[in-house]
Coordinates of C-alpha atoms in Angstrom, one line a residue:
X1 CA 15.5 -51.6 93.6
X2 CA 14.5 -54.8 95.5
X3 CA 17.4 -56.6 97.7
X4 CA 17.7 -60.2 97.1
X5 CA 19.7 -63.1 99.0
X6 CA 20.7 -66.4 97.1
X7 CA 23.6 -67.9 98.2
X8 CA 25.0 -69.1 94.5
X9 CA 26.1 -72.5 96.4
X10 CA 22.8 -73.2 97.7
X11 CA 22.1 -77.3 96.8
X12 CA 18.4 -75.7 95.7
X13 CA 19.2 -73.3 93.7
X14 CA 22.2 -75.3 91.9
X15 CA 19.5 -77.7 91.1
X16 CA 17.1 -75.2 89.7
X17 CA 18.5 -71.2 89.8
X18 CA 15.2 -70.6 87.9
X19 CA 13.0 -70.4 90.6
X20 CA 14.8 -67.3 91.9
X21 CA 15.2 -65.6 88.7
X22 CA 11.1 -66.5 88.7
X23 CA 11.1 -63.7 91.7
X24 CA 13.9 -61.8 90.6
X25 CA 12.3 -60.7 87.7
X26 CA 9.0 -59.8 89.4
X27 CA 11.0 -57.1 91.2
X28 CA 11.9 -55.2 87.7
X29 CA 14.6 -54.9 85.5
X30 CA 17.4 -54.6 88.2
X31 CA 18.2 -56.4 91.6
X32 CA 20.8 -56.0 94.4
X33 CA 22.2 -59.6 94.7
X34 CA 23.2 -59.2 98.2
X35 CA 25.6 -62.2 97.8
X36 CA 27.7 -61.1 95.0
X37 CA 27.5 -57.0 96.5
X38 CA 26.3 -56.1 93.2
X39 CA 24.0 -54.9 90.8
X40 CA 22.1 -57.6 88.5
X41 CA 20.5 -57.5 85.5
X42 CA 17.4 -60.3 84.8
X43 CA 15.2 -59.2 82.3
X44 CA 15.8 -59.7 78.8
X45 CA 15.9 -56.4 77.5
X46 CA 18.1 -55.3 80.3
X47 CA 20.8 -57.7 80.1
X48 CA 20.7 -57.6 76.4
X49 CA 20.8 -53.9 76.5
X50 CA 24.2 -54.0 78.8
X51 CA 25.7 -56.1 76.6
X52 CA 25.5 -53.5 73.9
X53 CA 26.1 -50.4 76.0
X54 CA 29.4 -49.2 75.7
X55 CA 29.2 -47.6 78.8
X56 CA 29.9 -50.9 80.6
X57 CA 32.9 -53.3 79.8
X58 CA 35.0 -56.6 80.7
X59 CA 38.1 -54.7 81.3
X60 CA 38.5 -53.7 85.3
X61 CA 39.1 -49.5 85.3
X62 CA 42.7 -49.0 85.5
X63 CA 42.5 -46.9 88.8
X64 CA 40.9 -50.1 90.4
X65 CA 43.4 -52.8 88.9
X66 CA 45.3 -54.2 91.0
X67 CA 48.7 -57.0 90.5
X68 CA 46.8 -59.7 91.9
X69 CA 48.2 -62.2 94.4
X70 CA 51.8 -64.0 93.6
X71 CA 50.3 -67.4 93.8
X72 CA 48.0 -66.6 90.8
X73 CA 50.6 -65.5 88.7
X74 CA 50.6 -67.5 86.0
X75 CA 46.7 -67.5 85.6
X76 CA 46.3 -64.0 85.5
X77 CA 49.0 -63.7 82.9
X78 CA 46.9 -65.7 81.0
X79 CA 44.0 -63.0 82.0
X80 CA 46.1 -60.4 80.9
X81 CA 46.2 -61.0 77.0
X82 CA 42.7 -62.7 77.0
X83 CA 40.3 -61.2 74.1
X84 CA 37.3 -62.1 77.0
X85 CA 38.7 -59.4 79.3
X86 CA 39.8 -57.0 76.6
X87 CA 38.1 -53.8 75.5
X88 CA 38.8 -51.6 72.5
X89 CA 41.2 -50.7 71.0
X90 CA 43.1 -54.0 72.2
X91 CA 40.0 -56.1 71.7
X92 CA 39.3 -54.8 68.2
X93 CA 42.9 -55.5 67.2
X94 CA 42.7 -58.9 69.1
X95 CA 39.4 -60.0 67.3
X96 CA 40.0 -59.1 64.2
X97 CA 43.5 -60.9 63.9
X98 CA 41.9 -63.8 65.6
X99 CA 38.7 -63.8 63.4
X100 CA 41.1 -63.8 59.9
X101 CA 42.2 -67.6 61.1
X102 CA 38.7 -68.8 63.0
X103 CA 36.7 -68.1 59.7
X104 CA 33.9 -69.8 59.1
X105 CA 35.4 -72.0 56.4
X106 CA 38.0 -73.7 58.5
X107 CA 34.7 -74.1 61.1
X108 CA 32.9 -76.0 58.1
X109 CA 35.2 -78.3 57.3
X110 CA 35.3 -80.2 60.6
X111 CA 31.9 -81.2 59.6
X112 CA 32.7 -84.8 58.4
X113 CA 35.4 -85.5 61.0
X114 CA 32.7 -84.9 63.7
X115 CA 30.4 -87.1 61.9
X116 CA 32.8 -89.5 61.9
X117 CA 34.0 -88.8 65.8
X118 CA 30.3 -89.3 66.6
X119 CA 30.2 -92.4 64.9
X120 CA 33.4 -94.2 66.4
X121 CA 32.1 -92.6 70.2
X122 CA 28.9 -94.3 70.2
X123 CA 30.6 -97.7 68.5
X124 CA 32.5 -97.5 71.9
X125 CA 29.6 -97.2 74.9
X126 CA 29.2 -100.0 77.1
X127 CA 26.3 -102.3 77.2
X128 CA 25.4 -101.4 80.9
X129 CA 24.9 -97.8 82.3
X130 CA 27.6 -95.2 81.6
X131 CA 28.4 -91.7 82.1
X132 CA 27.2 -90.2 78.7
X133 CA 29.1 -86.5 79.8
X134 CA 32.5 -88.4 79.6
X135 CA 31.7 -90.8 76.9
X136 CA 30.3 -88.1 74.1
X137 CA 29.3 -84.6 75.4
X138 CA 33.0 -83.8 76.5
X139 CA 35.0 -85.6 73.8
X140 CA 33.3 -84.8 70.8
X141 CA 34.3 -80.4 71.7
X142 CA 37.7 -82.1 73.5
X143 CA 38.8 -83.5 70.2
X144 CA 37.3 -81.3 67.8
X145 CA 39.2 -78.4 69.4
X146 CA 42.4 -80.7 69.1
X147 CA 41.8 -81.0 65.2
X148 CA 41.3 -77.1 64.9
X149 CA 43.9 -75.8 66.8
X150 CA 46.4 -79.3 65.3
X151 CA 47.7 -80.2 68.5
X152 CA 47.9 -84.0 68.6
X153 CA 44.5 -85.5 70.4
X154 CA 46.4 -87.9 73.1
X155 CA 46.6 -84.2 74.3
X156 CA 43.1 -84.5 75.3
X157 CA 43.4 -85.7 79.0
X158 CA 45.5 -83.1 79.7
X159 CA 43.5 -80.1 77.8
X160 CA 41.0 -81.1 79.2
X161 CA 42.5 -80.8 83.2
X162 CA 44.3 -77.2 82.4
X163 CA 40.9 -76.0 81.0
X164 CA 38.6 -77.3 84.2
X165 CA 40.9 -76.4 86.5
X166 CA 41.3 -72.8 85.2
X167 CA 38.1 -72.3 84.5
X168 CA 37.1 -73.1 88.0
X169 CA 38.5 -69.9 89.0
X170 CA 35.2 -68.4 87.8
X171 CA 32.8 -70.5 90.0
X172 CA 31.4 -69.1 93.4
X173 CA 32.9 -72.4 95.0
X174 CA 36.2 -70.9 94.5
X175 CA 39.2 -71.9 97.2
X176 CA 42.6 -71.8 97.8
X177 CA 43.2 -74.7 96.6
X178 CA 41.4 -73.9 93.3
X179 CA 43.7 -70.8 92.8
X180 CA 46.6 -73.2 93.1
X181 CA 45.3 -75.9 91.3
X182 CA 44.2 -73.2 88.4
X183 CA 47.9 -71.7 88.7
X184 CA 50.0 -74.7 88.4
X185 CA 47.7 -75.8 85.2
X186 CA 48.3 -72.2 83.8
X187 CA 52.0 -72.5 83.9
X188 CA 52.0 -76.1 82.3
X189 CA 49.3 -74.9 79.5
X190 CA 51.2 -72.1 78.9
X191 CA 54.8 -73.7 78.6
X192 CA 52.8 -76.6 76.1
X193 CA 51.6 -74.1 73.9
X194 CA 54.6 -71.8 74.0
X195 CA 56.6 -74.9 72.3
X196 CA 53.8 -76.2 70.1
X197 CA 54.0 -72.2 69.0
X198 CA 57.5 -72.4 68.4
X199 CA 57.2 -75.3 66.4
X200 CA 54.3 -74.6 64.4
X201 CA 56.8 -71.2 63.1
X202 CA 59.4 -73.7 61.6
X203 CA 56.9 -76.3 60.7
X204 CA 53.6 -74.9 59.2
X205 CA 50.7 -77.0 58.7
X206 CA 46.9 -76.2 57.9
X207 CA 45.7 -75.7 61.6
X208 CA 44.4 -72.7 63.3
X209 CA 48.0 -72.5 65.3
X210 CA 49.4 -72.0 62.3
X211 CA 46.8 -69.6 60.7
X212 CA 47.0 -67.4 64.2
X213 CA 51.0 -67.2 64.4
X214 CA 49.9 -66.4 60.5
X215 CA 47.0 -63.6 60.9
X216 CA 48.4 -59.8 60.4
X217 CA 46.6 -56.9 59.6
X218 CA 48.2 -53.5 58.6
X219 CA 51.6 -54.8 59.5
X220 CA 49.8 -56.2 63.0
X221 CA 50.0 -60.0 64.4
X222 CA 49.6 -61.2 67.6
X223 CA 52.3 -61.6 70.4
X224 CA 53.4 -64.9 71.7
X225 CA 51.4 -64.2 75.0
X226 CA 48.5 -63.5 72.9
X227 CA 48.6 -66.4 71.2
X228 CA 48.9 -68.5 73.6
X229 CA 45.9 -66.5 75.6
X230 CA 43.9 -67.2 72.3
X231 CA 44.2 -71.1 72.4
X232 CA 43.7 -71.3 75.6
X233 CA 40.2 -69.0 75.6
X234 CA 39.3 -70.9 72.3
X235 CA 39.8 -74.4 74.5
X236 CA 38.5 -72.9 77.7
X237 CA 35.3 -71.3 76.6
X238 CA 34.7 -73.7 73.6
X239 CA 34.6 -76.6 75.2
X240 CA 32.7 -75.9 78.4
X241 CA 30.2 -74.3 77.0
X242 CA 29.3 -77.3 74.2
X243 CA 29.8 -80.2 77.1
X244 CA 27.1 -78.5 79.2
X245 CA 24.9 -77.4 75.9
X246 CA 25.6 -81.1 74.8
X247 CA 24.7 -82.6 78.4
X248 CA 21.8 -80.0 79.3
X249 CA 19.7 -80.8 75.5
X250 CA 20.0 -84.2 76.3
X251 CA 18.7 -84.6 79.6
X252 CA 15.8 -81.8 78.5
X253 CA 15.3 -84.1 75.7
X254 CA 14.8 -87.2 77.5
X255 CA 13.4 -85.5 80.8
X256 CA 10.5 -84.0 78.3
X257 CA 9.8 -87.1 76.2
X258 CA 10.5 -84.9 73.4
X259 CA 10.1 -86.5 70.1
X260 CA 13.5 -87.2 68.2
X261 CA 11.8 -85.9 65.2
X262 CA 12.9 -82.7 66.6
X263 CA 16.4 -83.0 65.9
X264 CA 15.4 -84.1 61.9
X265 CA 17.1 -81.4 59.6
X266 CA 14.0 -79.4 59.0
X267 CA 13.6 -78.3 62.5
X268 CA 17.6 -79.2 64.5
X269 CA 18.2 -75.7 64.0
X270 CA 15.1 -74.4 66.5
X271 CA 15.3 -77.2 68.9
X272 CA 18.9 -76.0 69.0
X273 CA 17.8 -72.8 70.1
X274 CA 15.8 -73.8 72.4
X275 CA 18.1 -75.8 74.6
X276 CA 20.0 -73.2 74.8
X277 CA 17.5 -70.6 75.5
X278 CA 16.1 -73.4 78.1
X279 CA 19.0 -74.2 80.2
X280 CA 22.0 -72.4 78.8
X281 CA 25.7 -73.3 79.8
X282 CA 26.3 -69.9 81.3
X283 CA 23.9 -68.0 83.8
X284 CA 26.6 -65.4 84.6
X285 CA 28.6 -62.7 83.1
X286 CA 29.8 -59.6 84.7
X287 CA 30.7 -56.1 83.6
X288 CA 31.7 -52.8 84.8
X289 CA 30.8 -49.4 84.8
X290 CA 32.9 -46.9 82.7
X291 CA 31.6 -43.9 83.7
X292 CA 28.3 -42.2 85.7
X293 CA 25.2 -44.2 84.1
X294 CA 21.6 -44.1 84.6
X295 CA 20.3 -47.5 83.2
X296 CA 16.5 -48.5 84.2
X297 CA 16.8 -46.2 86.8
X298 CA 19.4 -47.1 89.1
X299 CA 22.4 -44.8 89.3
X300 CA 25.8 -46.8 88.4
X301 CA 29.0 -45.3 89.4
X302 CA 32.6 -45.5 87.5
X303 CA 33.7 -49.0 88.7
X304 CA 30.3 -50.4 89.5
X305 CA 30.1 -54.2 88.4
X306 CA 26.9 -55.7 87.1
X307 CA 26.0 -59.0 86.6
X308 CA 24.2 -60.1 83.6
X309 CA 22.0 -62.9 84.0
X310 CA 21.4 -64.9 81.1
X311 CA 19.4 -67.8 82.2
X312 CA 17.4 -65.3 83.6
X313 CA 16.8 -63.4 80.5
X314 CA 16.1 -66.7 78.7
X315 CA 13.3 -67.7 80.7
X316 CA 12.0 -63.9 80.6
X317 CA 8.1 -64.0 79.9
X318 CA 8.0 -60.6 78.1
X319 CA 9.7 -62.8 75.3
X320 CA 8.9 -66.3 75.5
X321 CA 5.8 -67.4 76.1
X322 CA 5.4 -70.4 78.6
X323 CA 9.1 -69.1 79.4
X324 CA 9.5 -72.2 81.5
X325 CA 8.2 -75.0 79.1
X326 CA 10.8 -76.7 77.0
X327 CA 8.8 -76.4 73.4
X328 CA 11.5 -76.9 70.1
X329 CA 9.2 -76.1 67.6
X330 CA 8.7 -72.5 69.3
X331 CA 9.1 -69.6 66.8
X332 CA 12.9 -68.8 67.1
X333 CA 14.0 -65.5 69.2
X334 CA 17.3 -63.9 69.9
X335 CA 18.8 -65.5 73.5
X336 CA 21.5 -64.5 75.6
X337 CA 23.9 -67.3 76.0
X338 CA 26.5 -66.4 73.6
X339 CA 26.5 -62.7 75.2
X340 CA 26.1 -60.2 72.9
X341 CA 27.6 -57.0 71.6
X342 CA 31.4 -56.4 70.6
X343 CA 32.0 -60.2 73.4
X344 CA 29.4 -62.1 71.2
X345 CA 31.3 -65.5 71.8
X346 CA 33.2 -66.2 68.4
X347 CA 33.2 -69.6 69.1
X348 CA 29.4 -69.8 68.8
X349 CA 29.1 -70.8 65.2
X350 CA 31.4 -73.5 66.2
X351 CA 29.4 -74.6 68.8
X352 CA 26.4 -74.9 67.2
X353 CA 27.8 -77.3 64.6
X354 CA 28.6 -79.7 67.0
X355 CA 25.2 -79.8 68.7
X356 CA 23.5 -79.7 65.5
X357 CA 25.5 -82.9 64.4
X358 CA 26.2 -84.4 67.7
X359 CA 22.3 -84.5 68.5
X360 CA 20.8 -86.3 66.2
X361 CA 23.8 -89.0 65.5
X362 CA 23.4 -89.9 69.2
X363 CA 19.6 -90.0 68.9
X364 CA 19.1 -91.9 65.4
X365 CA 21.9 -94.4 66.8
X366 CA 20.6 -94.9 70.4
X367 CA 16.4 -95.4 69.8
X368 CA 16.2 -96.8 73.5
X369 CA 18.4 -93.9 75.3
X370 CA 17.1 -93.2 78.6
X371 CA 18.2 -92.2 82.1
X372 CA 19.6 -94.4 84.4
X373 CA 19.9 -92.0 87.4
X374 CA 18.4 -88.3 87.8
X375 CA 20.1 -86.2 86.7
X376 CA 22.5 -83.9 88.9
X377 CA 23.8 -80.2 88.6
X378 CA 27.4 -79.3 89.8
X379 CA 28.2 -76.6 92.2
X380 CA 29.8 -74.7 89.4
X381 CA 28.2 -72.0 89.4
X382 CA 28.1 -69.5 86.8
X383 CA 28.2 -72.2 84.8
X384 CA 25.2 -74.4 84.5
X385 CA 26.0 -77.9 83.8
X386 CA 26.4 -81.5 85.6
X387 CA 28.6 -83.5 87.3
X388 CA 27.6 -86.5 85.2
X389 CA 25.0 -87.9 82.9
X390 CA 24.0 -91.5 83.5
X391 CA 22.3 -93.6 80.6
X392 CA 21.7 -97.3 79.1
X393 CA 20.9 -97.6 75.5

């Protein structure tokens, strides 16, 4: 197995990782990512075979666990009753109460009030150049996740703080002052929720708060600390991932010259695909090792993390053709960044309605969009997305 440096925080490679998982991939299925002291996967058939091997899991080994520093606290409680970092039994009894109040009805009927949340956004730009990441990409998931879970949308701002500055915790620029920062909006997430929770019991309404405290199977619901780790992932996940997928198709779009045509209803669906296929919102997810493996020949031990790669896999060559060409009307393959297996992100469906209505509202209302500034990645890595998105209409 070939040895690799990349120092995730690298201004090149936050710019463009692709060039390195170019070379990664020349080297086989499997690399030692010096930087991360770990085993990565970058081909497409190897990270998507991971995701499905049972042998390998989110959950650390128990005889590795440890409590985690006191300053972290209230973060990692969160951690504790995530469905992300769960593995089965608890995730199956997690994800199946969780999936009996995120069907796939309650997701199609926010159709018309993201239309309509589209609509008023645009009605509000600014005649001169703006940031279009803060003016549409983040508020149409923001809000939308507001009206799902029924918690009152001047709650925005602040769901919107909690969720970067836990999320943060996950980025290879991580600090002290992140874990602090991520802590302190933990607790106050946490204590919102807790008493949104408590009044949601005594005052019902038809939100997905409601539907979780609501969700029981075989005499089964989920725990106040689950619920309240269940809104939080829902926010958390959720709306990063569409405010990058948002951002990323639109400055591939424009970057590209592509047509708008591509976004018309015969053919949203595969440019969809591609963007995310393209220059997905996540690049990295790890897992461990449950017990002695062989896997495309390298010998993984009990304990041993792996990181998945999924922008490499996405721009594999064995798959796509032209791998690093942006082309929508591209016959439409399985890509990785939802995940995959028993973590296959549930918000996905979700997701995908908002880009598939987001896109072409901004496009049919905005003929003359263009850039007004190149584009520029944040250091955020393993998320892919940028610091801001600067237009004119």
């Amino acid at each position: 197995m070939k040895s690799f440096s990349q120092t995730p925080t690298d201004p090149g490679f936050v710019q463009n990782p692709y060039l390195f998982y170019d070379q990664a991939r020349n080297a086989g299925d499997l690399i030692y990512w010096r930087d991360y002291g770990m085993v990565a996967a970058v081909s497409n058939r190897a990270v998507r075979a991971l995701f499905r091997d049972r042998r390998f899991g989110r959950e650390e080994p128990p005889e590795r666990a440890t409590q985690g520093p006191s300053h972290l606290a209230p973060w990692l409680a969160v951690e504790a009753h995530s469905l992300l970092e769960a593995e089965p039994p608890r995730h199956t009894r997690l994800r199946s109460l969780v999936m009996r109040a995120f069907t796939s009805r309650a997701i199609s009927a926010l159709q018309l009030t993201i239309e309509t949340l589209c609509h008023d956004l645009i009605k509000a730009f600014p005649d001169g150049p703006f940031d279009l990441l803060n003016a549409y990409c983040t508020q149409v998931p923001v809000i939308t996740i507001c009206r799902l879970l029924g918690v009152p949308e001047a709650m925005a701002p602040d769901l919107l703080q909690w969720s970067h500055d836990m999320v943060a915790m996950y980025q290879a620029n991580r600090k002290r002052d992140t874990e602090d920062q991520a802590a302190r909006s933990s607790q106050e997430f946490t204590e919102f929720l807790q008493g949104y929770i408590k009044l949601r019991r005594s005052d019902p309404r038809d939100d997905l708060i409601t539907r979780l405290i609501s969700a029981e199977e075989e005499g089964e619901k989920l725990s106040l600390d689950e619920l309240v780790a269940t809104c939080i992932l829902l926010l958390n996940a959720g709306h990063e991932a569409t405010v990058h997928s948002l951002g990323n198709g639109v400055k591939t779009l424009l970057q590209t010259n592509t047509n708008p045509d591509v976004l018309a209803a015969d053919g949203i669906d595969a440019t969809i695909e591609e963007i995310l296929r393209y220059d997905p919102p996540l690049h990295m997810f790890t897992r461990y090792a449950y017990e002695d493996s062989e896997v495309f020949g390298h010998s993984f031990k009990r304990g041993d993390q792996v990181a998945l790669l999924l922008g490499s896999a996405n721009r594999d060559p064995a798959i796509w053709e032209d791998s690093n060409t942006f082309q929508p009307t591209r016959p439409t393959e399985i890509n990785t960044s939802f995940g995959g297996g028993i973590h296959f992100c549930l918000g996905a469906p979700l997701a995908r309605l908002e880009m598939r209505i987001a896109l072409p509202i901004l496009f049919e209302s905005c003929p003359n969009l263009q850039l007004a500034a190149p584009p520029v990645y944040s250091d955020s890595y393993h998320f892919h997305g940028l610091n801001q998105l600067l237009v004119k209409i």
